[in-house]
XYZ file of C-alpha atoms in Angstrom:
525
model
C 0.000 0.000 0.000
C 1.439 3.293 -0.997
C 2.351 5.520 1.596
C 0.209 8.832 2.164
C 1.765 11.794 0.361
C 2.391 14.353 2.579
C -0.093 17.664 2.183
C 0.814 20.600 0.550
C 2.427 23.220 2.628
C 1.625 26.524 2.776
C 4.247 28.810 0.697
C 6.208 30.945 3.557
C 5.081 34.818 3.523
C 7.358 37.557 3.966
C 6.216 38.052 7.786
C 5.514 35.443 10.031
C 1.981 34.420 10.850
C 1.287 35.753 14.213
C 4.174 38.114 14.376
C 4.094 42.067 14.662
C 2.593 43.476 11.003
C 0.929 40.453 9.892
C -2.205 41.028 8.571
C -3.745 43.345 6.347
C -0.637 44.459 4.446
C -2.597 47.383 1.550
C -1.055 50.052 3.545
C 2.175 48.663 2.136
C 1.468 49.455 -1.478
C 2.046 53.509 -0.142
C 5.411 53.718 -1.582
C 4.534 52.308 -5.170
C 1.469 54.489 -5.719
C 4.154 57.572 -3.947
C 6.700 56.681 -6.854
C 3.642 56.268 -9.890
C 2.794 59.880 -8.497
C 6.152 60.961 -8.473
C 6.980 59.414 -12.057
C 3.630 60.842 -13.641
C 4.418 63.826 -12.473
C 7.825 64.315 -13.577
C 7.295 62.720 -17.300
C 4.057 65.237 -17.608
C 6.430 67.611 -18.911
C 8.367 65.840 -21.577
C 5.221 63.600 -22.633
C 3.352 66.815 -23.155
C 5.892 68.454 -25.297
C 6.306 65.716 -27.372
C 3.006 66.718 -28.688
C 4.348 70.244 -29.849
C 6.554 71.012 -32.853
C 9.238 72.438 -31.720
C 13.036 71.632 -31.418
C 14.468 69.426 -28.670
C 17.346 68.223 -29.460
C 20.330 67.965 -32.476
C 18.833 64.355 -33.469
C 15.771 64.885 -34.317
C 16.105 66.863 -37.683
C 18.578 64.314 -38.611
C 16.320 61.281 -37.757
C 13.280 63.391 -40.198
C 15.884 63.302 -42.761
C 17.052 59.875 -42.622
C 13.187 58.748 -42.877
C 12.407 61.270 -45.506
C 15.644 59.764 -47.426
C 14.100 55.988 -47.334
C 10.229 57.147 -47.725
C 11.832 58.789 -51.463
C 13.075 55.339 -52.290
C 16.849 56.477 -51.885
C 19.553 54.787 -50.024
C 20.732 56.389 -47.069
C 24.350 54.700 -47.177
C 24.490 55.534 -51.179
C 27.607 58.124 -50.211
C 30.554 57.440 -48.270
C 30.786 59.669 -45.405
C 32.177 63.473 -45.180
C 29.577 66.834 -45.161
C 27.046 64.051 -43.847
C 26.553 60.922 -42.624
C 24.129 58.274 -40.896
C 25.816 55.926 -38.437
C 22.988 54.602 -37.061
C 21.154 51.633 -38.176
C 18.402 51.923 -40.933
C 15.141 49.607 -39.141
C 14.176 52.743 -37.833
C 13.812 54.968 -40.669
C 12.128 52.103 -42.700
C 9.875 52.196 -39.581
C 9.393 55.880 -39.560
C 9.025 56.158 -43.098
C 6.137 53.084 -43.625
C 4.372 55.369 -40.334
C 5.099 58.282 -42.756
C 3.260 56.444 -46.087
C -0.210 55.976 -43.785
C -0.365 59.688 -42.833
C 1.990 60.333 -39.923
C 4.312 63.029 -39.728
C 8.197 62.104 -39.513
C 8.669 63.786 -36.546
C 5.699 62.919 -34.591
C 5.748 59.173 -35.649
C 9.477 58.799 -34.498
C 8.448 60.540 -31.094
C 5.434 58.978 -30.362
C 7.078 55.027 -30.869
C 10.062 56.218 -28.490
C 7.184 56.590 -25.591
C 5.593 53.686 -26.576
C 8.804 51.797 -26.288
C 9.762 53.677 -22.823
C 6.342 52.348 -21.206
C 7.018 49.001 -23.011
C 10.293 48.898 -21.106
C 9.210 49.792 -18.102
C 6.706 46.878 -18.149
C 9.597 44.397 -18.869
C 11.358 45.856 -15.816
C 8.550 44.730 -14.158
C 8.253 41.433 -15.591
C 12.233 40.685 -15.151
C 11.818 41.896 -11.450
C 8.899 39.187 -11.207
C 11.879 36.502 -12.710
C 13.709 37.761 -9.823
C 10.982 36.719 -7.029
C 9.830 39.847 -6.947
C 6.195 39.965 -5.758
C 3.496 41.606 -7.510
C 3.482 44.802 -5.641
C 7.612 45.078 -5.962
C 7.390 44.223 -9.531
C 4.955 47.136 -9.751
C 7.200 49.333 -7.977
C 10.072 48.465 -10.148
C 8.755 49.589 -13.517
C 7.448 52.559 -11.829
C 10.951 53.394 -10.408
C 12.241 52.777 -14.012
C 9.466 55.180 -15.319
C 10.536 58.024 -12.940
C 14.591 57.305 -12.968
C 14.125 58.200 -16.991
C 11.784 60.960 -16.500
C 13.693 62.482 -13.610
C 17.415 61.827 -15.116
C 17.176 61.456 -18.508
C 13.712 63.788 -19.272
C 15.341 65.331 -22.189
C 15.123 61.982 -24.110
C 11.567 61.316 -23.007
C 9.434 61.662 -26.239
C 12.152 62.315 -27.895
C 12.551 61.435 -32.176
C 15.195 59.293 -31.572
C 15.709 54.971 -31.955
C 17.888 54.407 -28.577
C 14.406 53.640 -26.867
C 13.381 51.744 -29.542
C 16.226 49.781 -29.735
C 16.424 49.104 -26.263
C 12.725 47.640 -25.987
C 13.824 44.733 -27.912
C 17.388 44.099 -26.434
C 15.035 44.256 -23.125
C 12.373 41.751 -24.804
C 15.366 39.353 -25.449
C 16.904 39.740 -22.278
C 13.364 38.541 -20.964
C 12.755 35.601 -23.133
C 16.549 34.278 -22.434
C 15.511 34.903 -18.344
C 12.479 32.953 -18.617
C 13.286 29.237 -18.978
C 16.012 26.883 -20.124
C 18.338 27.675 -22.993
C 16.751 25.358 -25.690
C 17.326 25.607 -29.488
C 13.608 27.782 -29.963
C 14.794 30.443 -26.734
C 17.864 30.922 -28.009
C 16.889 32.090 -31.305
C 14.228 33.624 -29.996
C 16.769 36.019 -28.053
C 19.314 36.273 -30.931
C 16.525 37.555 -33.314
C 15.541 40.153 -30.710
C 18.828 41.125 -30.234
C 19.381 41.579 -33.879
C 16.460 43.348 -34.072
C 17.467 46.216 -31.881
C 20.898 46.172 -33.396
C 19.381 47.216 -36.608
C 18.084 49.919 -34.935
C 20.759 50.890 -32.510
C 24.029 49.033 -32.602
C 25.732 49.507 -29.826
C 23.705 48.381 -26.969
C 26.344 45.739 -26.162
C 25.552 45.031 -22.850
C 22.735 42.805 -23.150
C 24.566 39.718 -25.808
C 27.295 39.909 -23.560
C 25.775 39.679 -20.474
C 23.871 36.975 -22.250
C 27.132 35.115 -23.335
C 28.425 35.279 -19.942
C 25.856 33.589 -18.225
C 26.060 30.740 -20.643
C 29.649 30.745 -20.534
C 29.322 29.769 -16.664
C 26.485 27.401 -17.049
C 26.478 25.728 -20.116
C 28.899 26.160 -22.412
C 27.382 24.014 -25.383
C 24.211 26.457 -25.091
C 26.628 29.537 -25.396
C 28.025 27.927 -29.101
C 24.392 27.588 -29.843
C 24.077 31.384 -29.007
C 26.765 32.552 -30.559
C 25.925 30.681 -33.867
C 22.720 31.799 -34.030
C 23.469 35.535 -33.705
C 26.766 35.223 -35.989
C 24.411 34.083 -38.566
C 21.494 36.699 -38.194
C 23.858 39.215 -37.677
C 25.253 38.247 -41.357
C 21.505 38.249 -42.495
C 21.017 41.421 -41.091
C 24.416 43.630 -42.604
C 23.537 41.777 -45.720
C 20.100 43.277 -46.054
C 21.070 46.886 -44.693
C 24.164 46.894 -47.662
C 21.662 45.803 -50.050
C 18.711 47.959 -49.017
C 20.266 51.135 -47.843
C 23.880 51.454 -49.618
C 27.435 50.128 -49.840
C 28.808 52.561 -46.955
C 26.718 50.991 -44.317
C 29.600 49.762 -42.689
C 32.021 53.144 -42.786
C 28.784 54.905 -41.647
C 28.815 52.794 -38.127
C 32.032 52.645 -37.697
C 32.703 56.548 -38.426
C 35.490 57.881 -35.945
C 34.771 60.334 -33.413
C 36.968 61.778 -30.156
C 37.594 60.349 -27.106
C 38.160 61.875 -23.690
C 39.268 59.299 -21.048
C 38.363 62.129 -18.930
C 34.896 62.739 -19.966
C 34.133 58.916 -19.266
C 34.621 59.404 -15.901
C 33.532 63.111 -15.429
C 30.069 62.443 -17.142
C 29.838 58.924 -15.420
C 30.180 59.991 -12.037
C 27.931 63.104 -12.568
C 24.745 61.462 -15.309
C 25.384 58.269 -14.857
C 26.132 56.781 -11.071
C 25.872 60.536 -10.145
C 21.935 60.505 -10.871
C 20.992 57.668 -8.826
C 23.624 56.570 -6.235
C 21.754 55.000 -3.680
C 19.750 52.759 -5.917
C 22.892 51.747 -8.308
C 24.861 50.977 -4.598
C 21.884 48.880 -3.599
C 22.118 46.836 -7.134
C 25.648 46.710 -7.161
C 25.330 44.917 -3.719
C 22.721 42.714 -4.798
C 24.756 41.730 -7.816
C 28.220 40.649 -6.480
C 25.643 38.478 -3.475
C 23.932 37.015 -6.066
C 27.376 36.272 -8.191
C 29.025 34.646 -5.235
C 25.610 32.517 -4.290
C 26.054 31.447 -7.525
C 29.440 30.600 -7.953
C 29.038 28.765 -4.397
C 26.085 26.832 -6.266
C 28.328 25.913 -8.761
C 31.154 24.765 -5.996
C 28.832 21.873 -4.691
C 27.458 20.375 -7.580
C 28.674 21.419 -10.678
C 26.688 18.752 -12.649
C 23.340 20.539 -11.459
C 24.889 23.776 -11.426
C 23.465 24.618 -14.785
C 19.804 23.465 -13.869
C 19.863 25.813 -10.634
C 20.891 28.507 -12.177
C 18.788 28.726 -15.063
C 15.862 28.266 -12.379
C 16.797 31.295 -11.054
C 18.170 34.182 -13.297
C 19.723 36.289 -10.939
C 22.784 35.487 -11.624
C 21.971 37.257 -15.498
C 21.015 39.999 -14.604
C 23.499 40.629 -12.006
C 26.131 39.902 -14.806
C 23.866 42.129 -17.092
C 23.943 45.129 -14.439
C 27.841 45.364 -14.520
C 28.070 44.743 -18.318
C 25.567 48.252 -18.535
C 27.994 49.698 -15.875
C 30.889 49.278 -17.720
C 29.859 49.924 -21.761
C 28.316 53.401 -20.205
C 31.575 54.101 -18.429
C 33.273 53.287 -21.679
C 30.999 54.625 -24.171
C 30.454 57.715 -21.866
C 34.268 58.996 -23.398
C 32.763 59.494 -26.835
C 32.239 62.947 -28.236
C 28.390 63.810 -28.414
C 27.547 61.082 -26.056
C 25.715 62.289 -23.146
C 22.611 60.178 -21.256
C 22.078 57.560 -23.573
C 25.154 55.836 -22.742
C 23.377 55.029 -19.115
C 19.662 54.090 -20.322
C 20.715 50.421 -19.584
C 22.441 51.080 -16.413
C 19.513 52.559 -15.306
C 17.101 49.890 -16.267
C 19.248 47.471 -14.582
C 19.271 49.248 -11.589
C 15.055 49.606 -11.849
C 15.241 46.010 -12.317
C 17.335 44.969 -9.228
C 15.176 47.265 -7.069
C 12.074 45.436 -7.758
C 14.175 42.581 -6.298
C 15.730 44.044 -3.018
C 13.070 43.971 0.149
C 12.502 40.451 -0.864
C 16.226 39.838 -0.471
C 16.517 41.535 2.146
C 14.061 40.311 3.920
C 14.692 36.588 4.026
C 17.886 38.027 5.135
C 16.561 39.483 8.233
C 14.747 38.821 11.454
C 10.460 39.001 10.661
C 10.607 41.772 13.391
C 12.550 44.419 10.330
C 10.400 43.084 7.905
C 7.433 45.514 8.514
C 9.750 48.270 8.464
C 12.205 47.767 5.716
C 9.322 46.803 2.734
C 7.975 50.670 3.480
C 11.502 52.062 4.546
C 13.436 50.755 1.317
C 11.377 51.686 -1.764
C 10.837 55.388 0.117
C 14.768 55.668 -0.016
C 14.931 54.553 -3.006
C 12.612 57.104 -4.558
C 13.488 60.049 -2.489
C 16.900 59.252 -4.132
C 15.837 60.452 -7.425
C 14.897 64.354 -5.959
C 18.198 65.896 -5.680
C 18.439 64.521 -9.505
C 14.827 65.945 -11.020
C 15.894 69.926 -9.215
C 19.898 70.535 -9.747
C 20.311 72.189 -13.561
C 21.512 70.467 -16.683
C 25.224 70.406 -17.392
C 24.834 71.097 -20.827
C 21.960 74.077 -20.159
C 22.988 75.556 -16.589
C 19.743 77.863 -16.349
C 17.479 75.178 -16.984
C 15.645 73.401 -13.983
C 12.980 70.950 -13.913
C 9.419 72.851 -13.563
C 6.027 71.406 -14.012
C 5.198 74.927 -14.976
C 7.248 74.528 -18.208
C 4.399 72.826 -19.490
C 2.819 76.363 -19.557
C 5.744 77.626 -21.997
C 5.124 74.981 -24.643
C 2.920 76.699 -26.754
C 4.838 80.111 -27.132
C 8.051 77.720 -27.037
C 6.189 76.146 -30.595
C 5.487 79.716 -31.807
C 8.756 80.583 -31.981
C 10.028 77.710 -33.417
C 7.281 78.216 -36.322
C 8.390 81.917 -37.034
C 12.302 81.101 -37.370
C 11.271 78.105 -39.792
C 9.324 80.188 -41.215
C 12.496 82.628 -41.819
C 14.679 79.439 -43.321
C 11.830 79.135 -45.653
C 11.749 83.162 -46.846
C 14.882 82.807 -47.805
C 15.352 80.778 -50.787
C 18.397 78.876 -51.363
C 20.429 76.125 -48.992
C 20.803 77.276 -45.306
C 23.651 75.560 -42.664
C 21.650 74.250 -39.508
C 23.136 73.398 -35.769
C 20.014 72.234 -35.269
C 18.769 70.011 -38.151
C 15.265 69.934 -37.360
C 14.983 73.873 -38.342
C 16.339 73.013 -41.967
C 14.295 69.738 -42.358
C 10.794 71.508 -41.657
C 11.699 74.864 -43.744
C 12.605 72.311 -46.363
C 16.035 73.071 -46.963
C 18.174 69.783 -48.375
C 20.853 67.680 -45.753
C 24.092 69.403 -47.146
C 25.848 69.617 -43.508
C 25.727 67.498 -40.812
C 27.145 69.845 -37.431
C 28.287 66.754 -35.487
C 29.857 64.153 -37.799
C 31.368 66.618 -40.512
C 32.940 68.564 -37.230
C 34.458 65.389 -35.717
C 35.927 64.838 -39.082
C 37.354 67.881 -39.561
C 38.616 68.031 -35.514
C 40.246 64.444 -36.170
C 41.586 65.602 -39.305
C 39.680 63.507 -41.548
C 38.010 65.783 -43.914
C 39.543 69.536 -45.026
C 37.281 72.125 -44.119
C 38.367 74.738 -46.928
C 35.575 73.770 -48.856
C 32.846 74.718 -46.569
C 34.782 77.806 -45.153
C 34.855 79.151 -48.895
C 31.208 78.821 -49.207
C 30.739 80.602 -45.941
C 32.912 83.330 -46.586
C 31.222 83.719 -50.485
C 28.115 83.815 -48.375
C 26.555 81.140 -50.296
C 24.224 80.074 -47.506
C 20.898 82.248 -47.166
C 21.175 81.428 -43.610
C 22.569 79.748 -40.834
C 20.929 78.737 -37.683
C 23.111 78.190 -34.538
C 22.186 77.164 -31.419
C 24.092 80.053 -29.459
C 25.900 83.263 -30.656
C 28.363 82.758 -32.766
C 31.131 84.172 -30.477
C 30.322 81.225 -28.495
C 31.974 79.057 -30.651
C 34.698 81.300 -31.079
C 35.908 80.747 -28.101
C 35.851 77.146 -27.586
C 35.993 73.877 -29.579
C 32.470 72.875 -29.563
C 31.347 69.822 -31.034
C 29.176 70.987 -33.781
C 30.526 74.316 -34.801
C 34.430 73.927 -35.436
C 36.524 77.513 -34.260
C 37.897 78.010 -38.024
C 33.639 77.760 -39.187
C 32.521 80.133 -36.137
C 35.442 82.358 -37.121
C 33.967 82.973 -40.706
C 30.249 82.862 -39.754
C 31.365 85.793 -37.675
C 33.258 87.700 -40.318
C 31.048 87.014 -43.084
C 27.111 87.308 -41.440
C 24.993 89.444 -38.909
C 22.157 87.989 -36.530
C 18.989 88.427 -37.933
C 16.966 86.625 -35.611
C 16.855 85.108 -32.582
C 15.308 82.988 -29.314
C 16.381 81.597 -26.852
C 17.605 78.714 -27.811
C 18.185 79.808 -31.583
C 20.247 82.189 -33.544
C 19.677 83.130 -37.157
C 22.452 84.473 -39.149
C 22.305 86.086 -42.931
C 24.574 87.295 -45.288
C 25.871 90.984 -44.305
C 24.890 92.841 -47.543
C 21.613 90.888 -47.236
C 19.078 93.813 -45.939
């Protein structure tokens, strides 16, 4: 006779039955709906100007001309790179440009799918923090906390017409699948084709594959050839069909040169990257290296089931995952013209982790903490962020975060509309800091600010020819995007000394905002 199976036991809860704070626990969802307050609040601002048409930042005119390029049925890699260049990826413009064919503007469609994809992310953080152990309420919590780290630290790309948050929604989606169960032949093409996907858009969102690689490395090396087959092969696919469909100089596009400043790295790491949420990246950095070693002891006992127990638990990937982002935004941070985008997976590693830490830390602790630390921890975690969301912006010292800004928008759009209306008055090609101006007066992509200056800083291109238009005063205008004797006396990255020089010599303000200067010819009247 068999013997009786034993019932089912009750799965342990956080506090102890009978203990101090067991009971009704709703009062502890107070710091989750506190930090979907907080993050509402601070994205209402960059959510609602997405909605206006005005200029944000340097990458959205060139991101309308890229589209615009692909919608004509030209390729956007036809020209090797000097005056102008695309080193991104093309599966965004293709994207922007089919939005384009049904009716949508190029620069709203572009802004519009990076929120989508922010909120999409978010709700992965949530789902990965879940993969952690995370309850329901901390998963909550942690794709809120992502929500208002992005719209506290990095609000300047919120809504934004650019593909990083595009690009990182599917590196994320990967990351999920290859969290979620064991690495079998469908997952792990699953996750390469989502990785590949994003790399088409934006290609150097390393972290992820490598953090990816890593983990299989320690657990099953046969899986990691299987991984690393799979993406060598769609990654072939994919440079085939961006050569073919979008032009020869695909290649010498991405890997265009720019400047690097071992100095910035570290300046603009410790300041927008670590600098913007300390507590919360100390936290994950102290969950990671615990859950490393618990793994590595794991390993130690049985390293025949190793593999099995850790693929049961991901932890250890996205600890591995969390210093991988560390380290490619440290690195990537030294680039000229990188600024917060180099940390937009830091920080969603870090909003991962924190879903995960008061259920770490309490199994680590006596039930009488318990109570405290699930209200104390996310609190700390979110008051974190308010130093962050009031001290200025390093590039724009005068600029603080105000909800009242929202007010400004619409005389902030009228502006914009009269100076494009200026570039339009004046017939012929115009020179644009701010692309964006140029590609709504309709003025054609003969100058990019950023590459063509890095080449001509790096000593890669001669800048005589564009100096002797601008002294001819063959441009009916040029927009900068602060006086001209700005640039004179510093290397910028978009307006090279020698160009400011002649811009100064050779034209007269016109026209102007606040965050715009219009130049013209000096005989023009």
């Amino acid at each position: 006779m068999p013997a009786p199976s034993a019932p089912p036991q009750p799965e342990p809860s956080p506090i102890p039955a009978g203990a101090p704070g067991a009971g009704p626990r709703g009062w502890l969802w107070l710091p989750t709906i506190l930090t979907g307050i907080v993050a509402l609040l601070a994205a209402s601002y960059p959510v609602a100007r997405a909605f206006y048409l005005t200029g944000f930042g340097f990458n959205e005119g060139w991101n309308v001309y890229a589209a615009r390029l692909v919608f004509q049925g030209r390729q956007v890699y036809a020209h090797p790179p000097a005056w102008t260049d695309f080193n991104y990826p093309a599966l965004s413009f293709h994207i922007v440009a089919w939005l384009h064919g049904v009716g949508a503007s190029y620069l709203f469609a572009g802004r519009f799918l990076s929120l989508g994809a922010l909120l999409a992310s978010c709700l992965l953080v949530g789902l990965l923090a879940r993969r952690l152990g995370a309850g329901a309420r901390h998963a909550v919590f942690a794709g809120l906390f992502c929500l208002a780290i992005f719209a506290i630290a990095a609000r300047s790309y919120v809504g934004l017409d650019d593909p990083q948050i595009l690009a990182q929604m599917f590196f994320l989606a990967g990351f999920y699948v290859y969290a979620s169960g064991e690495p079998d032949w469908g997952r792990l093409a699953a996750v390469a084709a989502l990785f590949v996907i994003g790399g088409n858009i934006k290609h150097n969102l390393v972290d992820f594959p490598l953090a990816v690689l890593l983990d299989l490395l320690l657990t099953n090396r046969r899986a990691a050839a299987k991984f690393i087959a799979l993406g060598a092969a769609l990654l072939a696919v994919s440079i085939g069909w961006e050569i073919w469909a979008n032009g020869p100089y695909f290649v010498a596009s991405l890997l265009s040169a720019r400047q690097y400043f071992v100095h910035k790295a570290f300046a603009e790491f410790s300041y927008l990257g670590l600098g913007t949420i300390e507590i919360a990246a100390l936290a994950a950095a102290a969950w990671s290296v615990a859950q490393l070693a618990a793994a590595r002891r794991r390993r130690g006992r049985d390293v025949d089931s190793g593999f099995r127990t850790t693929r049961r638990n991901p932890a250890q990937a996205v600890a591995l995952w969390f210093f991988c982002a560390l380290t490619a935004g440290l690195l990537f941070g030294g680039g000229a013209g990188v600024y917060l985008n180099a940390y937009f997976d830091f920080f969603l590693a870090t909003a991962v982790i924190a879903g995960a830490l008061v259920p770490w830390l309490i199994v680590r602790e006596g039930w009488e903490w318990r109570r405290n630390a699930e209200m104390i921890i996310p609190l700390v975690l979110l008051l974190s962020l308010v130093p962050t969301w009031f001290r200025p912006s390093p590039l724009f010292p005068h600029r603080r975060a105000r909800l009242s800004d929202i007010f400004r928008l619409p005389g902030r759009q009228a502006s914009f509309t009269l100076q494009v209306d200026f570039l339009r008055q004046h017939s012929g090609p115009a020179l644009c800091e701010n692309l964006l101006y140029c590609a709504r007066a309709g003025k054609p992509y003969i100058y990019d600010p950023f590459d063509a200056s890095e080449r001509v800083l790096t000593g890669r291109l001669d800048p005589r020819p564009l100096l002797a238009q601008v002294r001819r005063q063959r441009f009916s205008v040029i927009e900068l995007m602060r006086p001209v004797d700005y640039y004179e006396r510093r290397t910028g990255i978009f307006i090279f000394p020698s160009l400011a020089a002649a811009i100064a010599h050779h034209y007269r303000l016109a026209f102007h905002s606040r965050r715009s200067f219009l130049y013209v010819p000096q005989h023009q009247p």
